[in-house]
GROMACS .gro file of C-alpha atoms in nm:
model
  291
    1UNK     CA    1   6.076   9.470  -9.556
    2UNK     CA    2   6.165   9.710  -9.291
    3UNK     CA    3   6.253  10.056  -9.402
    4UNK     CA    4   6.597  10.140  -9.228
    5UNK     CA    5   6.748  10.472  -9.168
    6UNK     CA    6   7.173  10.512  -9.130
    7UNK     CA    7   7.323  10.525  -8.836
    8UNK     CA    8   7.210  10.820  -8.636
    9UNK     CA    9   7.392  11.021  -8.350
   10UNK     CA   10   7.342  10.798  -8.041
   11UNK     CA   11   7.333  10.543  -8.189
   12UNK     CA   12   7.667  10.326  -8.078
   13UNK     CA   13   7.776   9.953  -8.217
   14UNK     CA   14   7.890   9.742  -7.999
   15UNK     CA   15   8.291   9.665  -8.040
   16UNK     CA   16   8.282   9.306  -8.251
   17UNK     CA   17   8.459   9.155  -7.989
   18UNK     CA   18   8.143   8.859  -7.978
   19UNK     CA   19   8.023   8.639  -8.287
   20UNK     CA   20   7.753   8.823  -8.253
   21UNK     CA   21   7.959   9.141  -8.259
   22UNK     CA   22   8.077   9.057  -8.537
   23UNK     CA   23   7.805   8.962  -8.685
   24UNK     CA   24   7.638   9.292  -8.647
   25UNK     CA   25   7.970   9.461  -8.780
   26UNK     CA   26   7.951   9.250  -9.122
   27UNK     CA   27   7.543   9.238  -9.110
   28UNK     CA   28   7.579   9.620  -9.124
   29UNK     CA   29   7.835   9.645  -9.353
   30UNK     CA   30   7.671   9.443  -9.607
   31UNK     CA   31   7.336   9.618  -9.550
   32UNK     CA   32   7.519  10.015  -9.542
   33UNK     CA   33   7.778  10.011  -9.827
   34UNK     CA   34   7.681   9.605  -9.967
   35UNK     CA   35   8.063   9.402  -9.895
   36UNK     CA   36   8.069   9.151  -9.995
   37UNK     CA   37   7.970   8.923  -9.653
   38UNK     CA   38   8.227   8.580  -9.699
   39UNK     CA   39   8.508   8.903  -9.750
   40UNK     CA   40   8.360   9.109  -9.435
   41UNK     CA   41   8.346   8.806  -9.226
   42UNK     CA   42   8.653   8.701  -9.310
   43UNK     CA   43   8.809   8.979  -9.199
   44UNK     CA   44   8.591   9.055  -8.911
   45UNK     CA   45   8.660   8.727  -8.781
   46UNK     CA   46   9.071   8.705  -8.848
   47UNK     CA   47   9.022   9.140  -8.630
   48UNK     CA   48   8.815   9.030  -8.354
   49UNK     CA   49   9.063   8.810  -8.240
   50UNK     CA   50   9.052   8.537  -7.992
   51UNK     CA   51   8.725   8.389  -8.119
   52UNK     CA   52   8.646   8.008  -8.066
   53UNK     CA   53   8.598   7.765  -8.316
   54UNK     CA   54   8.217   7.708  -8.215
   55UNK     CA   55   8.195   8.156  -8.182
   56UNK     CA   56   8.361   8.157  -8.493
   57UNK     CA   57   8.092   7.914  -8.636
   58UNK     CA   58   7.834   8.154  -8.481
   59UNK     CA   59   7.945   8.456  -8.656
   60UNK     CA   60   7.914   8.249  -8.976
   61UNK     CA   61   7.572   8.081  -8.949
   62UNK     CA   62   7.409   8.430  -8.822
   63UNK     CA   63   7.560   8.667  -9.106
   64UNK     CA   64   7.432   8.414  -9.366
   65UNK     CA   65   7.153   8.283  -9.186
   66UNK     CA   66   6.994   8.645  -9.158
   67UNK     CA   67   7.129   8.740  -9.559
   68UNK     CA   68   6.925   8.486  -9.648
   69UNK     CA   69   6.598   8.531  -9.441
   70UNK     CA   70   6.582   8.869  -9.446
   71UNK     CA   71   6.226   8.927  -9.590
   72UNK     CA   72   6.059   8.672  -9.410
   73UNK     CA   73   6.244   8.801  -9.097
   74UNK     CA   74   6.123   9.185  -9.172
   75UNK     CA   75   5.786   9.046  -9.241
   76UNK     CA   76   5.738   8.867  -8.892
   77UNK     CA   77   5.927   9.176  -8.707
   78UNK     CA   78   5.662   9.425  -8.838
   79UNK     CA   79   5.343   9.224  -8.736
   80UNK     CA   80   5.539   9.328  -8.404
   81UNK     CA   81   5.595   9.740  -8.379
   82UNK     CA   82   5.570  10.012  -8.639
   83UNK     CA   83   5.936   9.983  -8.768
   84UNK     CA   84   5.921  10.195  -9.122
   85UNK     CA   85   6.191  10.461  -8.907
   86UNK     CA   86   6.386  10.241  -8.782
   87UNK     CA   87   6.780  10.338  -8.790
   88UNK     CA   88   7.035  10.090  -8.918
   89UNK     CA   89   7.211   9.917  -8.640
   90UNK     CA   90   6.894   9.869  -8.424
   91UNK     CA   91   6.698   9.697  -8.708
   92UNK     CA   92   7.037   9.436  -8.793
   93UNK     CA   93   7.020   9.349  -8.379
   94UNK     CA   94   6.595   9.287  -8.445
   95UNK     CA   95   6.692   9.043  -8.737
   96UNK     CA   96   6.997   8.884  -8.550
   97UNK     CA   97   6.795   8.819  -8.245
   98UNK     CA   98   6.485   8.706  -8.476
   99UNK     CA   99   6.674   8.419  -8.635
  100UNK     CA  100   6.763   8.342  -8.330
  101UNK     CA  101   6.453   8.288  -8.145
  102UNK     CA  102   6.307   8.183  -8.532
  103UNK     CA  103   6.565   7.959  -8.707
  104UNK     CA  104   6.797   7.880  -8.385
  105UNK     CA  105   6.745   7.657  -8.059
  106UNK     CA  106   6.900   7.915  -7.884
  107UNK     CA  107   6.730   8.000  -7.545
  108UNK     CA  108   6.468   8.259  -7.594
  109UNK     CA  109   6.651   8.492  -7.284
  110UNK     CA  110   7.001   8.456  -7.433
  111UNK     CA  111   6.893   8.538  -7.808
  112UNK     CA  112   6.705   8.882  -7.648
  113UNK     CA  113   6.954   8.993  -7.406
  114UNK     CA  114   7.226   8.880  -7.649
  115UNK     CA  115   7.074   9.101  -7.941
  116UNK     CA  116   6.982   9.411  -7.674
  117UNK     CA  117   7.374   9.451  -7.619
  118UNK     CA  118   7.426   9.532  -7.914
  119UNK     CA  119   7.257   9.906  -7.905
  120UNK     CA  120   7.407  10.162  -7.760
  121UNK     CA  121   7.112  10.451  -7.720
  122UNK     CA  122   6.871  10.280  -7.363
  123UNK     CA  123   6.571  10.409  -7.554
  124UNK     CA  124   6.667  10.169  -7.852
  125UNK     CA  125   6.796   9.902  -7.639
  126UNK     CA  126   6.417   9.915  -7.485
  127UNK     CA  127   6.317   9.922  -7.813
  128UNK     CA  128   6.441   9.558  -7.938
  129UNK     CA  129   6.422   9.418  -7.582
  130UNK     CA  130   6.053   9.463  -7.652
  131UNK     CA  131   5.999   9.382  -7.987
  132UNK     CA  132   6.160   9.073  -7.904
  133UNK     CA  133   6.042   8.948  -7.601
  134UNK     CA  134   5.704   9.029  -7.780
  135UNK     CA  135   5.850   8.794  -8.078
  136UNK     CA  136   5.948   8.561  -7.839
  137UNK     CA  137   5.570   8.530  -7.670
  138UNK     CA  138   5.378   8.542  -7.993
  139UNK     CA  139   5.557   8.370  -8.245
  140UNK     CA  140   5.298   8.100  -8.310
  141UNK     CA  141   5.056   8.349  -8.330
  142UNK     CA  142   5.223   8.543  -8.647
  143UNK     CA  143   5.099   8.581  -9.017
  144UNK     CA  144   5.281   8.376  -9.215
  145UNK     CA  145   5.361   8.479  -9.598
  146UNK     CA  146   5.149   8.214  -9.704
  147UNK     CA  147   4.839   8.337  -9.534
  148UNK     CA  148   4.915   8.765  -9.549
  149UNK     CA  149   4.579   8.885  -9.763
  150UNK     CA  150   4.793   9.189  -9.866
  151UNK     CA  151   5.066   8.928 -10.059
  152UNK     CA  152   4.945   8.739 -10.352
  153UNK     CA  153   5.116   8.372 -10.432
  154UNK     CA  154   5.420   8.525 -10.629
  155UNK     CA  155   5.487   8.777 -10.372
  156UNK     CA  156   5.416   8.542 -10.101
  157UNK     CA  157   5.649   8.282 -10.220
  158UNK     CA  158   5.935   8.569 -10.234
  159UNK     CA  159   5.889   8.676  -9.884
  160UNK     CA  160   5.894   8.379  -9.760
  161UNK     CA  161   6.218   8.281  -9.936
  162UNK     CA  162   6.370   8.624  -9.946
  163UNK     CA  163   6.398   8.632 -10.341
  164UNK     CA  164   6.339   8.897 -10.538
  165UNK     CA  165   5.980   8.842 -10.705
  166UNK     CA  166   6.201   8.952 -11.057
  167UNK     CA  167   6.399   8.658 -10.981
  168UNK     CA  168   6.124   8.422 -10.950
  169UNK     CA  169   6.012   8.587 -11.247
  170UNK     CA  170   6.345   8.496 -11.437
  171UNK     CA  171   6.327   8.153 -11.284
  172UNK     CA  172   5.921   8.036 -11.433
  173UNK     CA  173   6.018   8.256 -11.768
  174UNK     CA  174   6.334   8.007 -11.826
  175UNK     CA  175   6.124   7.654 -11.626
  176UNK     CA  176   5.895   7.744 -11.871
  177UNK     CA  177   6.059   7.812 -12.186
  178UNK     CA  178   5.988   8.106 -12.214
  179UNK     CA  179   5.708   8.397 -12.247
  180UNK     CA  180   5.527   8.249 -12.524
  181UNK     CA  181   5.524   7.921 -12.399
  182UNK     CA  182   5.430   8.066 -12.053
  183UNK     CA  183   5.127   8.151 -12.195
  184UNK     CA  184   5.027   7.871 -12.367
  185UNK     CA  185   4.995   7.656 -12.024
  186UNK     CA  186   4.684   7.617 -11.868
  187UNK     CA  187   4.551   7.406 -11.563
  188UNK     CA  188   4.793   7.102 -11.460
  189UNK     CA  189   5.072   7.220 -11.681
  190UNK     CA  190   5.056   7.545 -11.569
  191UNK     CA  191   5.047   7.390 -11.166
  192UNK     CA  192   5.331   7.204 -11.279
  193UNK     CA  193   5.541   7.476 -11.372
  194UNK     CA  194   5.464   7.750 -11.064
  195UNK     CA  195   5.552   7.399 -10.803
  196UNK     CA  196   5.896   7.339 -11.001
  197UNK     CA  197   5.948   7.801 -10.901
  198UNK     CA  198   5.840   7.723 -10.532
  199UNK     CA  199   6.122   7.390 -10.467
  200UNK     CA  200   6.348   7.589 -10.656
  201UNK     CA  201   6.349   7.916 -10.436
  202UNK     CA  202   6.305   7.684 -10.151
  203UNK     CA  203   6.632   7.475 -10.233
  204UNK     CA  204   6.783   7.803 -10.288
  205UNK     CA  205   6.743   7.894  -9.923
  206UNK     CA  206   6.900   7.568  -9.815
  207UNK     CA  207   7.285   7.643  -9.678
  208UNK     CA  208   7.511   7.386  -9.863
  209UNK     CA  209   7.809   7.145  -9.734
  210UNK     CA  210   8.084   7.353  -9.778
  211UNK     CA  211   8.273   7.129 -10.089
  212UNK     CA  212   8.634   7.082 -10.133
  213UNK     CA  213   8.789   6.926 -10.483
  214UNK     CA  214   9.107   6.710 -10.408
  215UNK     CA  215   9.425   6.789 -10.611
  216UNK     CA  216   9.513   6.424 -10.693
  217UNK     CA  217   9.850   6.523 -10.835
  218UNK     CA  218   9.900   6.565 -10.459
  219UNK     CA  219   9.668   6.364 -10.236
  220UNK     CA  220   9.426   6.128 -10.259
  221UNK     CA  221   9.071   6.215 -10.094
  222UNK     CA  222   9.047   5.936  -9.877
  223UNK     CA  223   9.395   6.094  -9.797
  224UNK     CA  224   9.193   6.455  -9.719
  225UNK     CA  225   8.873   6.275  -9.588
  226UNK     CA  226   9.088   6.163  -9.292
  227UNK     CA  227   9.304   6.410  -9.255
  228UNK     CA  228   9.001   6.656  -9.211
  229UNK     CA  229   8.792   6.408  -8.993
  230UNK     CA  230   9.091   6.319  -8.795
  231UNK     CA  231   9.060   6.720  -8.677
  232UNK     CA  232   8.711   6.713  -8.580
  233UNK     CA  233   8.541   6.816  -8.885
  234UNK     CA  234   8.263   6.718  -8.988
  235UNK     CA  235   8.369   6.552  -9.367
  236UNK     CA  236   8.236   6.317  -9.579
  237UNK     CA  237   8.334   6.184  -9.929
  238UNK     CA  238   8.132   6.354 -10.239
  239UNK     CA  239   7.860   6.090 -10.312
  240UNK     CA  240   7.809   6.231 -10.689
  241UNK     CA  241   8.172   6.402 -10.765
  242UNK     CA  242   8.438   6.153 -10.767
  243UNK     CA  243   8.751   6.330 -10.597
  244UNK     CA  244   8.545   6.560 -10.368
  245UNK     CA  245   8.467   6.649 -10.061
  246UNK     CA  246   8.170   6.809  -9.853
  247UNK     CA  247   8.230   6.930  -9.483
  248UNK     CA  248   7.974   7.114  -9.294
  249UNK     CA  249   8.067   7.365  -9.006
  250UNK     CA  250   8.478   7.400  -9.033
  251UNK     CA  251   8.519   7.718  -8.991
  252UNK     CA  252   8.710   7.927  -9.242
  253UNK     CA  253   8.826   7.696  -9.538
  254UNK     CA  254   9.263   7.847  -9.480
  255UNK     CA  255   9.217   7.674  -9.099
  256UNK     CA  256   9.157   7.373  -9.214
  257UNK     CA  257   9.429   7.070  -9.249
  258UNK     CA  258   9.554   7.017  -9.636
  259UNK     CA  259   9.479   7.402  -9.734
  260UNK     CA  260   9.824   7.514  -9.702
  261UNK     CA  261  10.032   7.225  -9.837
  262UNK     CA  262   9.771   7.252 -10.106
  263UNK     CA  263   9.569   6.936 -10.075
  264UNK     CA  264   9.264   7.044 -10.230
  265UNK     CA  265   9.066   7.381 -10.311
  266UNK     CA  266   8.735   7.493 -10.259
  267UNK     CA  267   8.526   7.438 -10.592
  268UNK     CA  268   8.169   7.330 -10.595
  269UNK     CA  269   8.098   6.996 -10.692
  270UNK     CA  270   7.900   7.055 -11.010
  271UNK     CA  271   8.211   7.272 -11.164
  272UNK     CA  272   8.502   7.005 -11.014
  273UNK     CA  273   8.241   6.726 -11.266
  274UNK     CA  274   8.359   6.921 -11.607
  275UNK     CA  275   8.699   6.807 -11.603
  276UNK     CA  276   8.605   6.485 -11.541
  277UNK     CA  277   8.318   6.482 -11.841
  278UNK     CA  278   8.590   6.658 -12.033
  279UNK     CA  279   8.807   6.381 -12.004
  280UNK     CA  280   9.097   6.511 -12.176
  281UNK     CA  281   9.394   6.282 -12.289
  282UNK     CA  282   9.668   6.248 -12.048
  283UNK     CA  283   9.968   6.381 -12.131
  284UNK     CA  284   9.965   6.503 -12.452
  285UNK     CA  285   9.624   6.738 -12.440
  286UNK     CA  286   9.590   7.150 -12.379
  287UNK     CA  287   9.290   7.259 -12.157
  288UNK     CA  288   9.197   7.619 -12.181
  289UNK     CA  289   8.959   7.684 -11.926
  290UNK     CA  290   8.789   8.032 -12.010
  291UNK     CA  291   8.475   8.167 -11.730
   0.00000   0.00000   0.00000
């Protein structure tokens, strides 16, 4: 993990007038102030004004992508420079550039140049430029967390999936039925249990599709889907949750067709299934939801 310092005098942060500027501002707020990413991102996008749908989508991808991969990005960057005194705005710019180089299809020169443009001070711009150019040239020679001799298996998984080790330990205990059961496991059983922990951590890194629960008192799922697809949104019916839709890359939900009309609400499919599984009797049942 990078050890970062607060913003220093002379480090101007680019005003959020581009997708990367918005992402930089949001990630700074998350790291410095503990801001909630979804609220900070929505506010920054609205405040930027004039961003195209593609720019809004890129800003969203950069924010959530960097947050999902922060520890693995820092592990890669730390192999190329001494970063233990890196100012926070510079560290965030490096993470954005590294995410584009390692996880997106952005051309190398664009990823580097755009990250450099996020920093004001010349010395820091040269630093970001040098580190990211070295990353672009040498990414194939990076030591992965799994091959890092300083890391044990659990620590390597924590870095690779950017998951706190304490959380992996809690998941392991839950999957194994508690500490006593974990101590009794041997050989193949222990390996199988650890494989479940790895699978859970890796699944947690995958970007989920946005789930919408259709308000069937106002609209059918097919009609809601037709409206979304007609607006160019990548949407499908949920394969396991009747009355739910899955959306990818649609931008801010409140801008999508059907939101203002109350045709659907954002809700995870697992939560939406509770109502169907409870199956309250029509007309006579009173259902109290406590959460």
